Short mmCIF file of N, CA and C in Angstrom, two decimals:
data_model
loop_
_atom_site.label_atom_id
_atom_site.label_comp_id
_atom_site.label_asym_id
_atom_site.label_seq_id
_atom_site.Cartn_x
_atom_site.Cartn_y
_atom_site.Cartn_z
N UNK A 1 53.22 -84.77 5.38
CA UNK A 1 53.31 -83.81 6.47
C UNK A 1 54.72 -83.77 7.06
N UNK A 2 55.23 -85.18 7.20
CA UNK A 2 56.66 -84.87 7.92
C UNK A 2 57.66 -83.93 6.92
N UNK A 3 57.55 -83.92 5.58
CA UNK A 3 58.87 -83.40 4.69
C UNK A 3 58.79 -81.57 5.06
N UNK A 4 57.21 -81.45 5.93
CA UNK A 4 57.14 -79.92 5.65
C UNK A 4 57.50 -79.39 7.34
N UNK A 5 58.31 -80.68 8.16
CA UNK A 5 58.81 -79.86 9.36
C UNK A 5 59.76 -78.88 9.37
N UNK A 6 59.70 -78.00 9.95
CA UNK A 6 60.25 -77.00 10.51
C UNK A 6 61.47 -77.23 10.97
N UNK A 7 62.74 -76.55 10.94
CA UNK A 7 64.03 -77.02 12.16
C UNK A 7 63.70 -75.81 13.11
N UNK A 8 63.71 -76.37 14.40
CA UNK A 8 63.45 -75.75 15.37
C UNK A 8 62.13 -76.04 16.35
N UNK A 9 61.35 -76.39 15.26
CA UNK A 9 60.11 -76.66 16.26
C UNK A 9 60.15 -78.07 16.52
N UNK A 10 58.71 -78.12 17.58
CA UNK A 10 58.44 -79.45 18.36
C UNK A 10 57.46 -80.44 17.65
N UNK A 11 57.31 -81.31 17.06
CA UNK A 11 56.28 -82.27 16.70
C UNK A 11 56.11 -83.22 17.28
N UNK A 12 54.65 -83.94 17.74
CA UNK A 12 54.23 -85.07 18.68
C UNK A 12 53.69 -86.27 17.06
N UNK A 13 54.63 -87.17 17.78
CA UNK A 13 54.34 -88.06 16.38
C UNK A 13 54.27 -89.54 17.06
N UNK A 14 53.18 -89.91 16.20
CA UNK A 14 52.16 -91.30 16.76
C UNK A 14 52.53 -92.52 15.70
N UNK A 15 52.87 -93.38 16.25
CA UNK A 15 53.21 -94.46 14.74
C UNK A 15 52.24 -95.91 15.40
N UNK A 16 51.74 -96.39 14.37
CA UNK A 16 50.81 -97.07 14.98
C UNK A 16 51.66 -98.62 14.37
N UNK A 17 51.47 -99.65 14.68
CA UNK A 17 51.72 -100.78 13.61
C UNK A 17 50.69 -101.47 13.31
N UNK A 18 51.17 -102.03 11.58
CA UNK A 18 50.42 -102.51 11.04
C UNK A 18 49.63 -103.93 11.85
N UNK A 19 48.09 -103.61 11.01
CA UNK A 19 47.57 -105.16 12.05
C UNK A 19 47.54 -105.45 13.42
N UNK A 20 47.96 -104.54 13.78
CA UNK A 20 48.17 -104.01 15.57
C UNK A 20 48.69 -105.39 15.80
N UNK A 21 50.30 -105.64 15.46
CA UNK A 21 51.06 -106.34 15.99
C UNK A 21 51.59 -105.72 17.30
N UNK A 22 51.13 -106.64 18.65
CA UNK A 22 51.50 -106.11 19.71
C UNK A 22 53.62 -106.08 19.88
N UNK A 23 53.78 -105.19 18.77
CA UNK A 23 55.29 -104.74 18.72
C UNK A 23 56.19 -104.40 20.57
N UNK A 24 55.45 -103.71 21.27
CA UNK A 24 56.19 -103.62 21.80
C UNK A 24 55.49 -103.98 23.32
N UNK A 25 55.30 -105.51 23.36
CA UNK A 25 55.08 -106.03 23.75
C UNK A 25 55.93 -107.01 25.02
N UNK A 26 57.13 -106.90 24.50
CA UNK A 26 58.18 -107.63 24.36
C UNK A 26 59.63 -106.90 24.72
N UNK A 27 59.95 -106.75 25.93
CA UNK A 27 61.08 -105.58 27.11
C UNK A 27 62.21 -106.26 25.68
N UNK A 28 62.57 -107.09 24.96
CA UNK A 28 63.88 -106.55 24.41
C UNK A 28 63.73 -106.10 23.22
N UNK A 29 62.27 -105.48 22.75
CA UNK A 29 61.98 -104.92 21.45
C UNK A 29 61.84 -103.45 22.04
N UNK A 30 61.27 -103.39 23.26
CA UNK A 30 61.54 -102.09 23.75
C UNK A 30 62.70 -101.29 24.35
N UNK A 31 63.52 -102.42 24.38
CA UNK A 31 65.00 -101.79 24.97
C UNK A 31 65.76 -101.40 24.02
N UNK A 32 65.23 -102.46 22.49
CA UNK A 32 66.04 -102.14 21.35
C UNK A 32 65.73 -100.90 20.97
N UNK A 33 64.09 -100.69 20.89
CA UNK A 33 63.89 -99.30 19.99
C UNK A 33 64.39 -98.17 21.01
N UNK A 34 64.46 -98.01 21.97
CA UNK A 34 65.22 -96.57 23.31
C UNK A 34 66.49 -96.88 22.63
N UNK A 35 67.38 -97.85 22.38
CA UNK A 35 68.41 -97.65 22.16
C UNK A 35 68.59 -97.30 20.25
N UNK A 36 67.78 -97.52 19.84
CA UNK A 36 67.93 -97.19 18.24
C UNK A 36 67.35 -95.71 18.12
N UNK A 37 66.47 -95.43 19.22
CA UNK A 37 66.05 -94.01 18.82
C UNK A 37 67.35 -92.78 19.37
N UNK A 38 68.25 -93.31 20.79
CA UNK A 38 69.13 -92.46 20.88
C UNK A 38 70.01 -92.56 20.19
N UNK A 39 70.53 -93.16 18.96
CA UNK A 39 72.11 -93.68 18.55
C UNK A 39 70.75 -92.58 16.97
N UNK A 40 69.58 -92.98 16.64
CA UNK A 40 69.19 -92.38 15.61
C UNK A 40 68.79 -90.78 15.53
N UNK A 41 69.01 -90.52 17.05
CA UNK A 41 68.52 -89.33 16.75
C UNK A 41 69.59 -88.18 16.39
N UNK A 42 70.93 -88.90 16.39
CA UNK A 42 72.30 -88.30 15.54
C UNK A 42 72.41 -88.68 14.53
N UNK A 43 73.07 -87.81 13.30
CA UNK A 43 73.59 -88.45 11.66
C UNK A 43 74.26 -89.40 12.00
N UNK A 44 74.21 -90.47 10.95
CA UNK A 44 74.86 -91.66 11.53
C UNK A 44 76.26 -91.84 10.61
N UNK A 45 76.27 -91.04 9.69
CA UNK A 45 77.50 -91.18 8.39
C UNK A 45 77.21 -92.56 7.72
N UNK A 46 76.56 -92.96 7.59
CA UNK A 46 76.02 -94.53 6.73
C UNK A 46 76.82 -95.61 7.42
N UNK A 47 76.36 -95.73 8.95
CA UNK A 47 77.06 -96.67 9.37
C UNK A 47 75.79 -97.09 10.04
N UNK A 48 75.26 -98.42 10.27
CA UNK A 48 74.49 -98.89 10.63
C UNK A 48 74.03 -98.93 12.30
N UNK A 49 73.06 -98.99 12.99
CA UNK A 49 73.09 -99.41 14.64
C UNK A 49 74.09 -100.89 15.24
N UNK A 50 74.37 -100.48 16.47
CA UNK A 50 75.30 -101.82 15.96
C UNK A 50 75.85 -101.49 18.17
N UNK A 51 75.41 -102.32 19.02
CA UNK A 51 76.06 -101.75 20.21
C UNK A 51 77.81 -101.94 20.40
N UNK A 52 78.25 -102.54 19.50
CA UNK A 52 79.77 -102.51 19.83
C UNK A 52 80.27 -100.52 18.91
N UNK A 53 79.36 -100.47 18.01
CA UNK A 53 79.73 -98.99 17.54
C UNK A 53 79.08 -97.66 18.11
N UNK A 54 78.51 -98.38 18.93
CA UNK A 54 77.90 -97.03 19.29
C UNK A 54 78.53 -96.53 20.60
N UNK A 55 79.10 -95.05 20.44
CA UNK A 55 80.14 -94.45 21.13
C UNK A 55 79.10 -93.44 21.75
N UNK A 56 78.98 -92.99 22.92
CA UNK A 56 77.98 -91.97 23.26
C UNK A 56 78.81 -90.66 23.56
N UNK A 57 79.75 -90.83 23.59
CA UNK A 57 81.00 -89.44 23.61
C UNK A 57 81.03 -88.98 22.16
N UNK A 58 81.29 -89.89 21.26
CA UNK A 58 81.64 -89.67 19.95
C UNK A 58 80.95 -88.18 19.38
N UNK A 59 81.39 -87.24 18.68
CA UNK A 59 80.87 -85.81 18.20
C UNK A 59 80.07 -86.22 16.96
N UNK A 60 78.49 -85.71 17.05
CA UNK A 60 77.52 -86.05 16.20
C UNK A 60 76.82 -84.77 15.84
N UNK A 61 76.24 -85.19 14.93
CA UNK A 61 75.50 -83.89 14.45
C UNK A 61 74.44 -84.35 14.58
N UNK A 62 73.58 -83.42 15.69
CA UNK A 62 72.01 -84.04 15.51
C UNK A 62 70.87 -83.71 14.26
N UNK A 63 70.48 -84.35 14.17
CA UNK A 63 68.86 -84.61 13.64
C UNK A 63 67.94 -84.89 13.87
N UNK A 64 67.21 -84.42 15.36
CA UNK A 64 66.61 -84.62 16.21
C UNK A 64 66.37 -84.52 17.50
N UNK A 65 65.72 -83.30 18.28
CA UNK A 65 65.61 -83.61 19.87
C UNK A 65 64.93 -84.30 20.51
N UNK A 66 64.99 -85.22 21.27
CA UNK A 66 63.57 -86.25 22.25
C UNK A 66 63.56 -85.68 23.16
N UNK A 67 62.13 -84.91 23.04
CA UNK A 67 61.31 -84.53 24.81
C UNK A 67 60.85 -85.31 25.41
N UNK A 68 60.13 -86.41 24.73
CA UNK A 68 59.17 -87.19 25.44
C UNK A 68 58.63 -88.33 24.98
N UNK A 69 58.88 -89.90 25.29
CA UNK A 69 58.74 -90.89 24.28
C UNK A 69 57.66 -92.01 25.46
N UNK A 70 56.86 -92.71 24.32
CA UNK A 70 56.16 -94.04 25.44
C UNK A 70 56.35 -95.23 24.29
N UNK A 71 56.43 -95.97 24.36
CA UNK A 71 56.11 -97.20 23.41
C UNK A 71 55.13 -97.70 24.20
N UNK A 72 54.11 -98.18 23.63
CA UNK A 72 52.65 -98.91 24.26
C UNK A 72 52.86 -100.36 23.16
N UNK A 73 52.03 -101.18 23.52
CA UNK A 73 51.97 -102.51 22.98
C UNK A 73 51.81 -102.38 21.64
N UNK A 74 51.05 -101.53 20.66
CA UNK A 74 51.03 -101.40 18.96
C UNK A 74 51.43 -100.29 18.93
N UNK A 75 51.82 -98.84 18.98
CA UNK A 75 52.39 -97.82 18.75
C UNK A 75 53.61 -97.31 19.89
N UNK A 76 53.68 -96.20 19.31
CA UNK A 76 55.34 -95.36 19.68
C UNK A 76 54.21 -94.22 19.83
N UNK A 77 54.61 -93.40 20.94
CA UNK A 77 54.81 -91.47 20.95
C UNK A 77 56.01 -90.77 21.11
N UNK A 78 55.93 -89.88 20.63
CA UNK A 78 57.12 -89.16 20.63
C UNK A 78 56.85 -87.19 20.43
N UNK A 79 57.29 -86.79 21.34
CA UNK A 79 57.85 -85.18 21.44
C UNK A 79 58.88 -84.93 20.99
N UNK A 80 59.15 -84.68 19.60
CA UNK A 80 60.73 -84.57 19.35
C UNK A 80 60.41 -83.07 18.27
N UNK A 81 61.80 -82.50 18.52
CA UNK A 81 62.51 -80.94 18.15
C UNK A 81 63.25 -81.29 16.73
N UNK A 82 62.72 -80.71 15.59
CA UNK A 82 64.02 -81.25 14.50
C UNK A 82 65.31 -79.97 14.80
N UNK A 83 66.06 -80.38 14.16
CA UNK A 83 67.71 -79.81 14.64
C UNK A 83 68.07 -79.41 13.35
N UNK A 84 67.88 -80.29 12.45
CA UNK A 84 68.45 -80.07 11.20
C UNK A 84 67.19 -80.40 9.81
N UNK A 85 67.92 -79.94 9.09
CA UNK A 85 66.51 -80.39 7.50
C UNK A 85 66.28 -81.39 7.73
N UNK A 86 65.23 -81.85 6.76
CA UNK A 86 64.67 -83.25 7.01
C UNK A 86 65.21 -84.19 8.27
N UNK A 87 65.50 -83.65 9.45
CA UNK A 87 65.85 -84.59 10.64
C UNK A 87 65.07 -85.47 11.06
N UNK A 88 63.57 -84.86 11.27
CA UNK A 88 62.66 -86.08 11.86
C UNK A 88 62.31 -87.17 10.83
N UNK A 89 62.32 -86.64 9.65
CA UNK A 89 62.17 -87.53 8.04
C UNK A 89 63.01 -88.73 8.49
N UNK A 90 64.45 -88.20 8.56
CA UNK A 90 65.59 -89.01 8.98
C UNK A 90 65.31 -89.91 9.86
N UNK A 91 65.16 -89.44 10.84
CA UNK A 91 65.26 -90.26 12.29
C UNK A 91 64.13 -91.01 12.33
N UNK A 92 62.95 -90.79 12.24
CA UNK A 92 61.66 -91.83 12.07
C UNK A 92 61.91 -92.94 10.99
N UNK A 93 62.13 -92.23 9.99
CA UNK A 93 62.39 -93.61 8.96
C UNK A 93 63.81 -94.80 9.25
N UNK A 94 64.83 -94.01 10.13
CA UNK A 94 65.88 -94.86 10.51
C UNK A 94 65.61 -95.58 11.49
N UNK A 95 64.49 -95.49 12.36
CA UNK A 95 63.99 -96.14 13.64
C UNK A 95 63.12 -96.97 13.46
N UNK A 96 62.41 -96.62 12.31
CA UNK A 96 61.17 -97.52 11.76
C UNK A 96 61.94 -98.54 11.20
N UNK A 97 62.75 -98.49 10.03
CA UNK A 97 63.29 -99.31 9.32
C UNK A 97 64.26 -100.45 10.14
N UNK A 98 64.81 -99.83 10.75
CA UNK A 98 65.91 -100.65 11.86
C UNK A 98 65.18 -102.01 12.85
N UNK A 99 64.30 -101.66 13.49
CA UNK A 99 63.20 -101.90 14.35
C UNK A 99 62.36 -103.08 13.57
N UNK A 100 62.00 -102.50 12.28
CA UNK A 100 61.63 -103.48 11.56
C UNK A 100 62.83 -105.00 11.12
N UNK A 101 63.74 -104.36 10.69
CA UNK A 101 64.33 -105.74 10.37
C UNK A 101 65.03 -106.61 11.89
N UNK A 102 64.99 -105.48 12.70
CA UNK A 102 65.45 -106.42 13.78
C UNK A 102 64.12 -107.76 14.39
N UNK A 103 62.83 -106.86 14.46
CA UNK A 103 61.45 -108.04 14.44
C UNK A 103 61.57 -109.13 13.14
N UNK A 104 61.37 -108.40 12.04
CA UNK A 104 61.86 -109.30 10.95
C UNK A 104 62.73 -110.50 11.14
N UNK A 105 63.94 -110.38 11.73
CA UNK A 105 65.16 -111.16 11.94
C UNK A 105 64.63 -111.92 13.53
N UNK A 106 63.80 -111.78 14.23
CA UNK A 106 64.42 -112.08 15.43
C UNK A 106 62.85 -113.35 15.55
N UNK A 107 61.63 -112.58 14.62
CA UNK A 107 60.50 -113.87 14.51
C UNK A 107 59.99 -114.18 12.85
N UNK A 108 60.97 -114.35 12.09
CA UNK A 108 61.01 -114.72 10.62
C UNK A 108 60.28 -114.13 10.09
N UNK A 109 59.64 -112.96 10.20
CA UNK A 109 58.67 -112.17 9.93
C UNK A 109 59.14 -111.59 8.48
N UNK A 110 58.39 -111.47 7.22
CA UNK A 110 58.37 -110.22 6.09
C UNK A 110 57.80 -109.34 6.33
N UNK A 111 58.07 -108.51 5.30
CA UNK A 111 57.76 -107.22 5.34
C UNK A 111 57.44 -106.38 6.47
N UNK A 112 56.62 -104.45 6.01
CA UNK A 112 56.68 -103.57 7.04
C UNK A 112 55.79 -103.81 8.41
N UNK A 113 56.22 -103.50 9.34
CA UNK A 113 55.44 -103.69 10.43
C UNK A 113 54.79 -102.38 11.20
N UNK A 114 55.32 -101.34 10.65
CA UNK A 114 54.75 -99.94 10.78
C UNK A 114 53.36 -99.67 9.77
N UNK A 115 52.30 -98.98 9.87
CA UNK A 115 51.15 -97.90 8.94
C UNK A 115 52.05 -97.01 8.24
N UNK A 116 51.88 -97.07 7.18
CA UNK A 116 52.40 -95.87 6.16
C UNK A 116 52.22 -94.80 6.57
N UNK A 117 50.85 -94.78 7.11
CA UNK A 117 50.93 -93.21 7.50
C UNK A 117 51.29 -92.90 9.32
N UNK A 118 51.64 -91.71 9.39
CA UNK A 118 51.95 -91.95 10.68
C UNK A 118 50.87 -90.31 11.23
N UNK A 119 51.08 -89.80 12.63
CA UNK A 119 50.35 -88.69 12.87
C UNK A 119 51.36 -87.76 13.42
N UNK A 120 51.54 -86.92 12.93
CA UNK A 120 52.33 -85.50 12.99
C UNK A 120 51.94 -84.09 13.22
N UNK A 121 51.74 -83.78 14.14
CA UNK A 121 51.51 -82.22 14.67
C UNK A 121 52.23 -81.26 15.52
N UNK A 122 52.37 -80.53 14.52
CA UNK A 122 52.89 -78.95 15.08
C UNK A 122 52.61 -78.90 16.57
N UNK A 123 53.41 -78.84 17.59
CA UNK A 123 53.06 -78.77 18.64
C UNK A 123 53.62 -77.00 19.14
N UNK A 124 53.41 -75.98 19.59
CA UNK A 124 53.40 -74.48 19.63
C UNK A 124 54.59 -74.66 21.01
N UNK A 125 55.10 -74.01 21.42
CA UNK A 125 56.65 -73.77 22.22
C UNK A 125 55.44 -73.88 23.44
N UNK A 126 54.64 -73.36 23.41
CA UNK A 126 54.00 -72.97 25.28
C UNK A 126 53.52 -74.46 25.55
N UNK A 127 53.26 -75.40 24.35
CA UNK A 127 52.17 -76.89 24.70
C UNK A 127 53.16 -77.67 25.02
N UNK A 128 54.34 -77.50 24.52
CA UNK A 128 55.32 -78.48 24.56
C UNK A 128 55.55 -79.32 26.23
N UNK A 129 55.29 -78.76 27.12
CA UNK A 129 55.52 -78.88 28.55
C UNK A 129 53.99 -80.41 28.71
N UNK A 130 52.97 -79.60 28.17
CA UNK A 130 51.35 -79.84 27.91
C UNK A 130 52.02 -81.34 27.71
N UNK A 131 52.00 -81.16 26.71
CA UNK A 131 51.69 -82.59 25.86
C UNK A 131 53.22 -83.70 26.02
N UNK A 132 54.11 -83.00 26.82
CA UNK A 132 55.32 -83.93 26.95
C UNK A 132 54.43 -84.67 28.50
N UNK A 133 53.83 -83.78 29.77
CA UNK A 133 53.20 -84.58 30.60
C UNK A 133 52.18 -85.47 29.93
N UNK A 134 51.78 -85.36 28.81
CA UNK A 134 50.16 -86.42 28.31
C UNK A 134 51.03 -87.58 27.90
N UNK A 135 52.09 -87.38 27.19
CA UNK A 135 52.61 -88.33 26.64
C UNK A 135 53.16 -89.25 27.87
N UNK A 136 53.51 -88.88 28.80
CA UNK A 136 54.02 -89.69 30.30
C UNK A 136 53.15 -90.57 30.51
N UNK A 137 51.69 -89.75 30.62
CA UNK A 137 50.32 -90.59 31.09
C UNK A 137 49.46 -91.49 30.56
N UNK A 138 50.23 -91.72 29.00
CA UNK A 138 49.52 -92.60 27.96
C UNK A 138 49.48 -93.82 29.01
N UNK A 139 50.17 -94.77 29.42
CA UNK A 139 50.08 -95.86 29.75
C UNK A 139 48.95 -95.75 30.64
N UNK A 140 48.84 -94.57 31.76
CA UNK A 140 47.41 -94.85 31.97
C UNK A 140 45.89 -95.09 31.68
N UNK A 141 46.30 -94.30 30.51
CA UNK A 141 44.59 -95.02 29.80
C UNK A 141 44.72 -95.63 28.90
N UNK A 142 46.27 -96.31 28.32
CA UNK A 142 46.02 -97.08 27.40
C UNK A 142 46.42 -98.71 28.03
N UNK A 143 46.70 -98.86 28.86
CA UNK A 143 47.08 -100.39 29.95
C UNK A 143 45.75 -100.36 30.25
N UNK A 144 45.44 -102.10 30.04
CA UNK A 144 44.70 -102.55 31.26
C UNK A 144 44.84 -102.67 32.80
N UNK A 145 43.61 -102.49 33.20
CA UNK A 145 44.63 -102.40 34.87
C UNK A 145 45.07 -103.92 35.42
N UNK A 146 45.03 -104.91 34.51
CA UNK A 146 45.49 -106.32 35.08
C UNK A 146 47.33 -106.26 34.80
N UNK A 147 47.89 -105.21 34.59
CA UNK A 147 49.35 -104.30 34.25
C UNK A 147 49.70 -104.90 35.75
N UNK A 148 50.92 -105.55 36.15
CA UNK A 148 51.32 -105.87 37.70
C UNK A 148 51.57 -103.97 38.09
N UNK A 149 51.99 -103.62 37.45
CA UNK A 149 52.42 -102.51 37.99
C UNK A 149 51.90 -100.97 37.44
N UNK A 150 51.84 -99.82 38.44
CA UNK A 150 51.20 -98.63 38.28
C UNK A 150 51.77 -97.50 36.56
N UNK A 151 51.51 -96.86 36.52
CA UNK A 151 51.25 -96.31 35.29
C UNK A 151 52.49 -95.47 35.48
N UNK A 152 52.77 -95.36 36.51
CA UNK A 152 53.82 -93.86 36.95
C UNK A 152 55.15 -94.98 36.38
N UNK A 153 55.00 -96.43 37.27
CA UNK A 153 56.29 -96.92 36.87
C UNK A 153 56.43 -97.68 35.87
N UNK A 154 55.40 -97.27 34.55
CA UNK A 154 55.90 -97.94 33.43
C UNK A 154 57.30 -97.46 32.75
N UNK A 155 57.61 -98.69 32.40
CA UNK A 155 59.03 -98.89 31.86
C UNK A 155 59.49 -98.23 30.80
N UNK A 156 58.85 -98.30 29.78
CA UNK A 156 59.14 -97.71 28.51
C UNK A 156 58.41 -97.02 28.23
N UNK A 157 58.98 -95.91 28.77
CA UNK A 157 58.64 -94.30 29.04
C UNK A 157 59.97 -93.35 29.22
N UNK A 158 59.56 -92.11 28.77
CA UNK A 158 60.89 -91.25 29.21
C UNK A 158 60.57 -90.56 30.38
N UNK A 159 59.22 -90.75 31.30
CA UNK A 159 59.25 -90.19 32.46
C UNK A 159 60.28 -90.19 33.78
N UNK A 160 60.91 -91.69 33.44
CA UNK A 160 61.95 -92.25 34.62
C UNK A 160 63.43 -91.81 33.55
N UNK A 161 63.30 -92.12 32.86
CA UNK A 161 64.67 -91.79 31.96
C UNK A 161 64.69 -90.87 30.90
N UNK A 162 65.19 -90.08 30.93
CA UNK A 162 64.86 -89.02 29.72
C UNK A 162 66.16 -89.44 28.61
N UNK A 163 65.79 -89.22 27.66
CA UNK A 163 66.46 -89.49 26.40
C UNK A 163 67.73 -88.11 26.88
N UNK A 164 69.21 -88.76 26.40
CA UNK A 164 69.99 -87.35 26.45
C UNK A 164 69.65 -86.63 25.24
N UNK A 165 69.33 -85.24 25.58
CA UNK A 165 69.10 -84.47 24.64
C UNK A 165 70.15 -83.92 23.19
N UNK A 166 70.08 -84.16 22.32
CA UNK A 166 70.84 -83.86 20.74
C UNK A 166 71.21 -82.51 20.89
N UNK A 167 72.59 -82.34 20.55
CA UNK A 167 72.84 -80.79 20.51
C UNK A 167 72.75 -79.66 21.85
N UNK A 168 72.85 -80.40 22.99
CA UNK A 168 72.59 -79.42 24.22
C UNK A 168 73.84 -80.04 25.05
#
């Protein structure tokens, strides 16, 4: 389903991990992936993530817009715009893969830690507003309420911080 996105339109895409490793569980696996998804959602010219290289002035060509992102304890959501051909192809597999070897590297872990398959839908220009507020509100029905804190001020969310937008 992802190879047959569109450039221009919006897709809401769900990545679950394998074995429901509570992935993002853990504020510096979630700080890593916000920061691997904005440095990924530009061509990268085959240069790896890396915070001493990553220039946020620097002129990029996107491959990807972020409307709307949550990381929950076993999955990612995401509202994102492709920009260019295969962009979201791009950018999901560079975020997945990255993400992975950084868990890999950081708790001696092998292999993938993502589901092969992931969930991808056409989201229509008028829902986009729709489903960028649902995606805000995941933490509310997906947290227990023993969470110290309310749903509005979960952290790893783009409700408090919005991703800078690619190409605007």
């Amino acid at each position: 389903m992802l190879k047959d996105c569109t450039t221009g339109t919006s897709y809401y895409i769900k990545c679950t991990t394998k074995h429901y490793i509570a992935l993002f569980s853990s504020a510096a696996l979630c700080i890593q992936m916000i920061q691997l998804m904005k440095f990924y959602q530009y061509q990268s010219f085959g240069k790896s993530f890396s915070r001493a290289l990553y220039v946020q002035d620097a002129p990029r060509i996107p491959l990807a817009c972020i409307h709307a992102y949550c990381l929950l304890p076993y999955e990612y959501h995401m509202l994102i715009q492709q920009k260019s051909h295969l962009g979201i192809v791009t950018f999901v597999r560079q975020c997945n893969e990255a993400i992975t070897r950084y868990y890999n590297l950081l708790f001696k872990h092998t292999g993938r830690i993502f589901d092969k398959e992931l969930t991808c839908l056409e989201i229509p220009l008028l829902s986009t507003e729709q489903v960028k507020n649902s995606i805000h509100e995941l933490p509310f029905y997906a947290l227990p309420p023993s969470i110290p804190y309310s749903w509005k001020q979960y952290p790893w969310s783009s409700r408090h911080e919005p991703i800078q937008i690619a190409g605007e």
